[in-house]
Amino acid sequence: MDLYFYNTLTRKKEKFLPIDKKEVRIYSCGPTVYKNATIGNMRTNIFQDTLRRTLKYNGYKIKHVMNITDVGHLVSDGDEGEDKMLKSAKEENKSPLEIAKYYTDLFFKDLERLNLEKPEIICKATEHINDMIEYVKKLVENGYAYETSTAIYFDVSKLDEYGILSGISLDDQKAGARVDIDTEKRNPYDFALWIKAPENHLMKWDSPWGLCYPGWHIECSAMGQKYLGEQFDIHTGGIDLIPTHHENEIAQSKGKCGKIPARFWMHGEYLLINGGKMSKSLGNVYLLDDIVNRGYEPIVYKLFCYSCHYKNKLNFTWEAMDSTAKSLTRLREGYQKHLLGDSNVSKEIIESYENKFHEAINDDLNMPQAVSVVWDVVKNNIKSKQFAELLDKFDTVLGIDISKKPEEKIDIPEEVIKIAEKRKIARENKDWNESDKLRDSINELGYIIKDNKDGYELIKK
Ligand code: AMP
Ligand code: ZN
């Protein structure tokens, strides 16, 4: 069956065929490991996982590279401000290495909890400094880069066109350009490839231009080329990367070898919170931990993300999490119902569902449509093991553990709830002694009380 993806580069849905028939080569921009990944970041990772699983469903082998940005991403997403890693290291009183390790481990723990496949190759920027130096040297040699007193810059005016991914012309950009801090820059949209480190800068490496550290974009060009070659099949990331990071990756690659590094560029849209941006100042930055602490299985969030096409904005609410949790239970109950069934269904019926599901995922990862086919199978009145097998097959793409037995709902005794309510009031009154006593009473009755943002959750011991 033909496979179609929307390509940001051509602004069209296009038939996908890999360069090498057997193996699809993908590069995904990974996390900057200076803070916790949010559920917004995870939406982008869920989209990337769906892409991987869909390609596998179509019989392809995959070589998927994801970088870990542990140096060079400045607070402004441009060439200004402090390195995010150093800022976080200072704030948390740790070394940049400790910060990177801590947040990298948490990131992979989140991927695991969401049942997201790990890319075949994970590469850290700090372990590829020489590859980056070689890349920058080649850009200087080819006449695409120049040195100033603060950095080595990429000269965007040397390209035949700059802005092909975001569709902005250099003239428009010049008109709206900001006043630049670095007066030695030739064009406002020139960007730093390699930055000269101030004396007390913690992360710096020897290079032909003295002690420096990399700009944000060079790592992905250097590592992408190292592991996937000068041109590979798909490059992915969040939508915010289009006009900045990805545009500059294309510029670098064109300057080095004349090629756009990937044929398909796929971007995931943003997750919104209650219709707006997730931001620290609004206190609505949610992590996967927040979802778990409120008693949801992480997979509920994944299923929730499938309710919207990856190219559309998705609005997160706790009400939506509640209804998705119920849906997940119903899907699993439906699976169990079929598993116990002994009816036979015709090959044609199975194939018809299978085709509909396959068409949905092959149509630019249309997960809302794919999930509606899953519901049709689940709801079919004929109880058949063949349907359970089909759902297992669909779950190789969904990864929602559909064969897991739904957890039995436990009825909490009225007596326990009453004590929990009393304890809630005690806590509101900051009567910690009373609160501890009531916790012990709940324990004695065989239940555990966990506090959360909504109040509490009761679990049977
Ligand atoms: P950041 O940690 O903000 O640099 O984000 C890392 C990646 O996650 C970015 O490239 C974004 O594309 C993606 N991302 C950040 N916030 C969101 C969001 N609210 N929804 C979807 N993706 C996001
Ligand atoms: Zn990148």
Coordinates of C-alpha atoms and ligand atoms in Angstrom, one line a residue:
M1 CA 0.0 0.0 0.0
D2 CA 1.3 3.5 -0.9
L3 CA 2.5 5.6 2.0
Y4 CA 2.0 9.4 2.1
F5 CA 3.5 12.0 4.3
Y6 CA 3.1 15.8 4.4
N7 CA 6.5 17.3 3.5
T8 CA 7.1 20.8 5.1
L9 CA 9.7 21.4 2.4
T10 CA 7.3 21.1 -0.6
R11 CA 4.2 22.0 1.4
K12 CA 2.4 18.9 -0.1
K13 CA 1.4 15.5 0.9
E14 CA 3.8 13.3 -1.1
K15 CA 4.2 9.6 -1.8
F16 CA 7.0 8.3 0.4
L17 CA 9.7 6.0 -1.0
P18 CA 13.0 5.7 0.8
I19 CA 16.3 6.3 -1.0
D20 CA 17.5 2.9 -0.1
K21 CA 14.7 0.4 -0.7
K22 CA 15.3 -1.6 2.4
E23 CA 16.1 0.9 5.1
V24 CA 14.5 4.2 6.0
R25 CA 17.0 6.7 7.5
I26 CA 15.5 9.2 9.9
Y27 CA 16.9 12.0 12.0
S28 CA 15.0 13.6 14.9
C29 CA 16.1 16.6 16.9
G30 CA 16.3 15.4 20.4
P31 CA 16.0 17.2 23.8
T32 CA 18.1 19.9 25.2
V33 CA 18.8 18.2 28.5
Y34 CA 18.8 21.1 30.9
K35 CA 15.3 20.6 32.4
N36 CA 12.5 18.1 32.5
A37 CA 10.7 17.2 29.3
T38 CA 7.1 18.4 29.4
I39 CA 4.1 16.6 28.0
G40 CA 4.4 19.0 25.1
N41 CA 7.8 17.7 24.3
M42 CA 6.4 14.2 24.7
R43 CA 3.7 14.9 22.1
T44 CA 6.5 15.5 19.5
N45 CA 8.1 12.2 20.6
I46 CA 4.8 10.4 20.3
F47 CA 4.4 11.6 16.8
Q48 CA 7.9 10.4 16.0
D49 CA 7.2 7.0 17.5
T50 CA 4.0 6.7 15.3
L51 CA 6.2 7.4 12.3
R52 CA 8.7 4.7 13.2
R53 CA 6.0 2.1 13.9
T54 CA 4.1 3.0 10.7
L55 CA 7.2 2.5 8.6
K56 CA 7.8 -0.9 10.3
Y57 CA 4.1 -1.8 9.7
N58 CA 4.9 -1.2 6.0
G59 CA 7.8 -3.6 6.2
Y60 CA 10.7 -1.2 6.4
K61 CA 13.8 -1.5 8.5
I62 CA 14.7 1.8 10.2
K63 CA 17.9 3.6 11.1
H64 CA 16.8 6.4 13.4
V65 CA 19.2 8.9 14.9
M66 CA 18.3 11.2 17.8
N67 CA 20.7 13.7 19.2
I68 CA 21.0 14.9 22.8
T69 CA 21.8 18.6 23.0
D70 CA 24.1 18.9 25.9
V71 CA 25.9 22.1 24.8
G72 CA 25.4 25.0 22.5
H73 CA 21.6 25.7 22.8
L74 CA 21.5 29.3 24.0
V75 CA 18.5 30.7 25.9
S76 CA 17.4 32.8 23.0
D77 CA 17.2 30.0 20.4
G78 CA 19.5 32.3 18.5
D79 CA 23.1 33.5 19.1
E80 CA 22.4 35.5 22.2
G81 CA 22.3 34.8 25.9
E82 CA 23.7 32.1 28.1
D83 CA 24.0 28.4 27.2
K84 CA 20.9 26.7 28.6
M85 CA 23.0 23.9 30.1
L86 CA 25.3 26.3 32.0
K87 CA 22.4 28.4 33.2
S88 CA 20.7 25.3 34.6
A89 CA 24.0 24.0 36.1
K90 CA 24.4 27.3 38.0
E91 CA 20.8 27.3 39.2
E92 CA 21.0 23.8 40.4
N93 CA 24.6 24.0 41.7
K94 CA 25.7 21.1 39.7
S95 CA 28.2 20.5 36.8
P96 CA 26.8 20.7 33.2
L97 CA 27.7 17.0 32.9
E98 CA 25.6 16.1 36.0
I99 CA 22.7 18.2 34.7
A100 CA 22.9 16.5 31.3
K101 CA 23.0 13.0 32.7
Y102 CA 20.2 13.7 35.2
Y103 CA 17.8 15.1 32.5
T104 CA 18.8 12.6 29.8
D105 CA 17.9 9.7 32.1
L106 CA 14.6 11.3 33.0
F107 CA 13.8 11.8 29.3
F108 CA 14.4 8.1 28.5
K109 CA 12.4 7.1 31.5
D110 CA 9.5 9.1 30.0
L111 CA 9.9 7.5 26.6
E112 CA 9.8 4.1 28.3
R113 CA 6.7 4.9 30.4
L114 CA 4.9 6.0 27.2
N115 CA 6.0 2.8 25.4
L116 CA 7.9 4.8 22.8
E117 CA 10.6 3.0 20.9
K118 CA 14.1 4.2 21.4
P119 CA 15.9 5.4 18.2
E120 CA 18.7 3.0 17.0
I121 CA 21.4 5.7 17.5
I122 CA 21.4 8.2 20.3
C123 CA 24.3 10.7 20.0
K124 CA 25.4 13.5 22.3
A125 CA 26.7 16.8 21.0
T126 CA 29.7 16.8 23.5
E127 CA 30.9 13.5 22.1
H128 CA 31.0 14.8 18.5
I129 CA 33.1 18.0 18.9
N130 CA 35.7 16.8 16.3
D131 CA 33.0 16.0 13.7
M132 CA 31.6 19.5 14.2
I133 CA 35.1 21.2 13.9
E134 CA 35.7 19.3 10.6
Y135 CA 32.3 20.4 9.4
V136 CA 33.0 24.1 10.2
K137 CA 36.4 23.9 8.6
K138 CA 34.8 22.7 5.4
L139 CA 32.3 25.5 5.5
V140 CA 35.1 28.1 5.9
E141 CA 37.0 26.4 3.0
N142 CA 33.9 26.5 0.8
G143 CA 33.5 30.2 1.4
Y144 CA 30.3 29.9 3.5
A145 CA 31.7 30.9 6.8
Y146 CA 33.7 33.8 8.2
E147 CA 35.4 34.6 11.5
T148 CA 34.7 37.6 13.7
S149 CA 36.2 38.4 17.1
T150 CA 33.4 36.4 18.8
A151 CA 32.5 33.5 16.5
I152 CA 32.6 31.7 13.2
Y153 CA 29.4 32.7 11.4
F154 CA 27.5 31.1 8.5
D155 CA 27.1 33.7 5.7
V156 CA 23.5 33.2 4.5
S157 CA 23.9 35.6 1.6
K158 CA 26.3 33.0 -0.1
L159 CA 23.4 30.6 -0.6
D160 CA 21.2 30.7 -3.7
E161 CA 18.3 30.8 -1.4
Y162 CA 17.8 30.9 2.4
G163 CA 14.4 30.2 3.9
I164 CA 13.1 27.4 1.7
L165 CA 11.6 25.5 4.6
S166 CA 9.8 28.3 6.2
G167 CA 9.1 30.1 3.0
I168 CA 10.5 33.5 4.1
S169 CA 12.7 35.3 1.7
L170 CA 16.0 36.9 2.8
D171 CA 14.7 40.4 1.7
D172 CA 11.6 40.0 3.9
Q173 CA 13.9 39.0 6.7
K174 CA 16.2 41.9 6.2
A175 CA 13.2 44.3 6.3
G176 CA 12.0 42.9 9.6
A177 CA 15.4 42.3 11.1
R178 CA 16.3 43.1 14.7
V179 CA 19.2 45.2 15.6
D180 CA 22.0 42.8 16.1
I181 CA 24.3 42.7 19.1
D182 CA 27.3 41.5 17.1
T183 CA 28.1 44.4 14.8
E184 CA 30.7 42.2 12.9
K185 CA 28.0 40.1 11.5
R186 CA 27.6 40.6 7.7
N187 CA 23.9 39.8 7.5
P188 CA 21.3 39.9 10.3
Y189 CA 20.4 36.2 9.6
D190 CA 23.9 34.9 9.7
F191 CA 24.1 32.4 12.6
A192 CA 26.9 31.2 14.8
L193 CA 28.6 27.9 13.9
W194 CA 31.3 28.0 16.4
I195 CA 31.5 30.4 19.4
K196 CA 34.6 31.8 21.0
A197 CA 34.4 31.0 24.7
P198 CA 34.9 33.7 27.3
E199 CA 37.7 32.9 29.8
N200 CA 35.6 31.5 32.6
H201 CA 33.2 29.6 30.3
L202 CA 32.8 26.0 31.7
M203 CA 32.3 24.1 28.4
K204 CA 34.9 24.8 25.7
W205 CA 37.1 22.9 23.4
D206 CA 40.4 23.5 21.5
S207 CA 39.9 24.2 17.8
P208 CA 41.6 26.0 14.9
W209 CA 39.9 29.2 16.2
G210 CA 41.0 28.8 19.8
L211 CA 38.9 27.7 22.8
C212 CA 35.3 27.5 21.6
Y213 CA 32.0 25.8 21.9
P214 CA 29.5 24.8 19.2
G215 CA 26.5 26.8 18.0
W216 CA 23.2 25.0 18.3
H217 CA 22.6 24.0 14.7
I218 CA 26.0 22.5 13.8
E219 CA 25.6 19.4 16.0
C220 CA 22.6 18.1 14.0
S221 CA 24.3 18.6 10.6
A222 CA 27.5 16.9 11.8
M223 CA 25.9 14.0 13.5
G224 CA 23.2 13.5 10.8
Q225 CA 25.8 13.3 8.1
K226 CA 28.0 11.1 10.2
Y227 CA 25.4 8.4 10.9
L228 CA 23.0 8.8 7.9
G229 CA 25.1 10.2 5.1
E230 CA 24.8 13.5 3.1
Q231 CA 21.2 12.9 2.3
F232 CA 18.7 10.7 4.2
D233 CA 14.9 10.1 4.1
I234 CA 13.2 12.0 6.9
H235 CA 14.0 14.8 9.3
T236 CA 11.6 15.4 12.1
G237 CA 11.0 17.8 15.0
G238 CA 8.5 20.2 16.5
I239 CA 7.0 23.0 14.4
D240 CA 9.1 25.7 16.2
L241 CA 12.2 24.3 14.7
I242 CA 11.2 25.1 11.1
P243 CA 12.3 28.8 10.8
T244 CA 15.3 28.5 13.1
H245 CA 17.1 25.3 13.6
H246 CA 16.0 23.3 10.5
E247 CA 16.4 26.2 8.2
N248 CA 20.0 26.6 9.4
E249 CA 20.7 22.8 9.2
I250 CA 19.7 23.0 5.5
A251 CA 22.0 26.1 5.0
Q252 CA 24.9 24.3 6.6
S253 CA 24.4 21.1 4.5
K254 CA 24.0 23.1 1.3
G255 CA 27.2 25.0 2.1
K256 CA 29.1 21.8 2.9
C257 CA 28.0 19.4 0.1
G258 CA 25.3 21.3 -1.9
K259 CA 22.5 19.0 -0.7
I260 CA 19.4 19.4 1.4
P261 CA 20.1 16.8 4.1
A262 CA 16.7 15.2 4.1
R263 CA 14.0 14.6 1.4
F264 CA 11.1 14.7 3.8
W265 CA 10.7 17.2 6.6
M266 CA 8.0 16.4 9.1
H267 CA 6.9 18.6 12.0
G268 CA 4.6 18.0 14.9
E269 CA 2.3 20.8 16.1
Y270 CA 2.1 22.1 19.6
L271 CA 0.2 20.9 22.6
L272 CA -1.8 23.7 24.2
I273 CA -3.0 23.8 27.8
N274 CA -6.5 24.9 28.3
G275 CA -6.4 26.6 24.9
G276 CA -3.1 28.5 25.6
K277 CA 0.6 28.1 25.8
M278 CA 2.3 26.0 28.4
S279 CA 4.4 28.4 30.5
K280 CA 6.1 28.6 33.8
S281 CA 4.6 31.9 34.6
L282 CA 1.0 30.5 34.2
G283 CA 2.0 27.5 36.3
N284 CA 0.7 25.1 33.8
V285 CA 3.9 23.3 32.7
Y286 CA 2.9 19.7 33.1
L287 CA 5.2 16.7 33.1
L288 CA 4.4 13.1 32.7
D289 CA 5.0 12.8 36.4
D290 CA 2.0 15.1 37.0
I291 CA -0.2 12.7 34.9
V292 CA 1.1 9.7 36.9
N293 CA 0.6 11.5 40.2
R294 CA -3.0 12.2 39.4
G295 CA -3.5 8.4 39.0
Y296 CA -3.4 8.0 35.2
E297 CA -1.5 5.4 33.4
P298 CA 1.0 7.2 31.1
I299 CA -0.4 5.4 28.1
V300 CA -3.7 7.4 28.6
Y301 CA -1.8 10.5 27.5
K302 CA -0.5 8.7 24.4
L303 CA -4.0 7.6 23.5
F304 CA -5.2 11.2 24.1
C305 CA -2.5 12.4 21.6
Y306 CA -4.0 10.1 19.0
S307 CA -7.3 12.0 19.2
C308 CA -5.7 14.7 17.0
H309 CA -3.7 14.6 13.8
Y310 CA 0.0 15.4 14.6
K311 CA -0.2 18.5 12.3
N312 CA -3.0 20.1 14.3
K313 CA -2.9 21.9 17.6
L314 CA -4.1 19.7 20.5
N315 CA -5.7 21.1 23.6
F316 CA -4.9 19.4 26.9
T317 CA -7.4 19.3 29.7
W318 CA -7.8 17.1 32.7
E319 CA -11.4 16.4 31.6
A320 CA -10.1 15.0 28.4
M321 CA -7.7 12.8 30.4
D322 CA -10.6 11.5 32.4
S323 CA -12.6 10.5 29.3
T324 CA -9.5 9.0 27.6
A325 CA -8.8 6.9 30.6
K326 CA -12.3 5.5 30.3
S327 CA -11.8 4.9 26.6
L328 CA -8.5 3.0 27.3
T329 CA -10.4 0.7 29.7
R330 CA -13.2 0.1 27.3
L331 CA -10.7 -0.7 24.5
R332 CA -9.0 -3.2 26.7
E333 CA -12.3 -4.7 27.9
G334 CA -13.3 -5.1 24.2
Y335 CA -10.0 -6.9 23.5
Q336 CA -10.7 -9.3 26.4
K337 CA -14.2 -9.9 25.1
H338 CA -12.9 -11.0 21.7
L339 CA -10.1 -13.0 23.3
L340 CA -12.7 -15.2 25.0
G341 CA -14.9 -15.4 21.9
D342 CA -15.1 -18.6 19.8
S343 CA -16.9 -17.3 16.7
N344 CA -15.3 -17.5 13.3
V345 CA -15.2 -14.4 11.1
S346 CA -14.5 -14.4 7.3
K347 CA -11.1 -13.4 5.9
E348 CA -12.9 -10.6 4.0
I349 CA -14.1 -9.0 7.2
I350 CA -10.7 -9.1 8.8
E351 CA -9.1 -7.8 5.6
S352 CA -11.5 -5.0 5.3
Y353 CA -10.7 -3.7 8.8
E354 CA -7.0 -4.2 8.2
N355 CA -7.1 -2.2 5.0
K356 CA -9.0 0.6 6.6
F357 CA -6.5 0.8 9.5
H358 CA -3.5 0.5 7.1
E359 CA -5.0 3.3 4.8
A360 CA -5.4 5.6 7.8
I361 CA -1.8 5.3 9.1
N362 CA -0.4 5.5 5.6
D363 CA -2.4 8.7 5.0
D364 CA 0.2 10.9 6.8
L365 CA -0.3 9.1 10.1
N366 CA -4.0 9.7 10.5
M367 CA -4.3 8.4 14.0
P368 CA -7.8 9.7 14.8
Q369 CA -9.0 7.7 11.8
A370 CA -6.9 4.6 12.8
V371 CA -8.3 4.7 16.3
S372 CA -11.8 4.8 14.9
V373 CA -11.1 1.6 13.1
V374 CA -9.9 0.1 16.3
W375 CA -13.2 1.0 18.0
D376 CA -15.1 -0.6 15.1
V377 CA -13.3 -3.9 15.7
V378 CA -13.7 -3.6 19.5
K379 CA -17.4 -2.9 19.2
N380 CA -18.1 -5.7 16.7
N381 CA -20.9 -7.9 18.3
I382 CA -19.3 -11.1 17.0
K383 CA -16.9 -12.3 19.7
S384 CA -13.8 -13.7 17.9
K385 CA -10.2 -14.5 18.8
Q386 CA -9.4 -13.4 15.2
F387 CA -10.4 -9.8 16.2
A388 CA -8.2 -10.0 19.2
E389 CA -5.3 -11.0 16.9
L390 CA -6.1 -8.2 14.6
L391 CA -6.1 -5.7 17.6
D392 CA -2.7 -7.1 18.6
K393 CA -1.5 -6.3 15.1
F394 CA -2.9 -2.8 15.3
D395 CA -1.2 -2.4 18.6
T396 CA 2.2 -2.7 17.0
V397 CA 1.5 0.8 15.7
L398 CA -0.5 2.2 18.6
G399 CA 1.6 0.8 21.5
I400 CA -1.2 1.2 24.0
D401 CA -0.9 -2.3 25.5
I402 CA -4.4 -3.2 24.3
S403 CA -4.0 -6.8 25.5
K404 CA -3.5 -5.6 29.1
K405 CA -6.3 -6.6 31.4
P406 CA -8.1 -3.5 32.6
E407 CA -7.4 -2.8 36.2
E408 CA -10.3 -3.8 38.4
K409 CA -12.1 -0.8 39.9
I410 CA -12.0 -1.0 43.7
D411 CA -14.8 0.4 45.7
I412 CA -13.4 2.4 48.6
P413 CA -15.4 1.9 51.8
E414 CA -17.5 4.9 52.9
E415 CA -15.6 4.9 56.3
V416 CA -12.2 5.4 54.6
I417 CA -13.5 8.2 52.4
K418 CA -14.9 10.0 55.4
I419 CA -11.5 9.9 57.2
A420 CA -9.8 11.0 54.0
E421 CA -12.2 14.0 53.8
K422 CA -11.5 14.9 57.4
R423 CA -7.8 14.7 56.7
K424 CA -8.2 17.0 53.7
I425 CA -9.7 19.6 56.0
A426 CA -6.9 19.1 58.6
R427 CA -4.3 19.7 55.9
E428 CA -6.1 22.8 54.7
N429 CA -5.9 24.1 58.3
K430 CA -2.2 23.1 58.3
D431 CA -3.0 20.7 61.3
W432 CA -0.2 18.3 60.4
N433 CA -0.5 16.3 63.6
E434 CA -4.2 15.5 63.0
S435 CA -3.4 14.9 59.3
D436 CA -0.8 12.3 60.2
K437 CA -3.1 10.6 62.7
L438 CA -5.8 10.3 60.1
R439 CA -3.3 8.9 57.6
D440 CA -2.4 6.2 60.1
S441 CA -6.1 5.3 60.5
I442 CA -6.5 5.0 56.8
N443 CA -3.5 2.7 56.7
E444 CA -4.9 0.5 59.5
L445 CA -8.1 0.0 57.4
G446 CA -5.9 -1.3 54.5
Y447 CA -5.6 1.8 52.3
I448 CA -2.9 4.2 51.3
I449 CA -3.7 7.9 50.8
K450 CA -1.6 9.9 48.3
D451 CA -1.8 13.6 48.1
N452 CA -2.0 15.3 44.7
K453 CA -3.0 18.6 43.2
D454 CA -6.7 17.8 43.2
G455 CA -6.6 16.6 46.8
Y456 CA -5.9 13.0 47.3
E457 CA -6.0 9.5 45.8
L458 CA -6.9 6.3 47.8
I459 CA -5.2 3.0 46.8
K460 CA -5.8 -0.4 48.3
K461 CA -2.7 -1.8 50.0
Ligands
AMP1 P1 12.3 22.7 24.2 O1 12.7 21.8 25.4 O2 11.4 23.8 24.5 O3 13.6 23.1 23.5 O4 11.6 21.7 23.3 C1 12.1 20.6 22.7 C2 11.2 20.2 21.5 O5 9.9 19.8 22.0 C3 11.0 21.4 20.6 O6 11.7 21.2 19.4 C4 9.6 21.5 20.4 O7 9.3 21.2 19.0 C5 8.9 20.4 21.2 N1 7.9 21.1 22.0 C6 8.1 22.0 23.0 N2 7.0 22.4 23.5 C7 6.0 21.7 22.9 C8 4.6 21.7 22.9 N3 3.9 22.4 23.8 N4 3.9 20.9 22.1 C9 4.6 20.1 21.2 N5 5.9 20.1 21.1 C10 6.6 20.9 21.9
ZN2 ZN 18.5 19.3 15.5

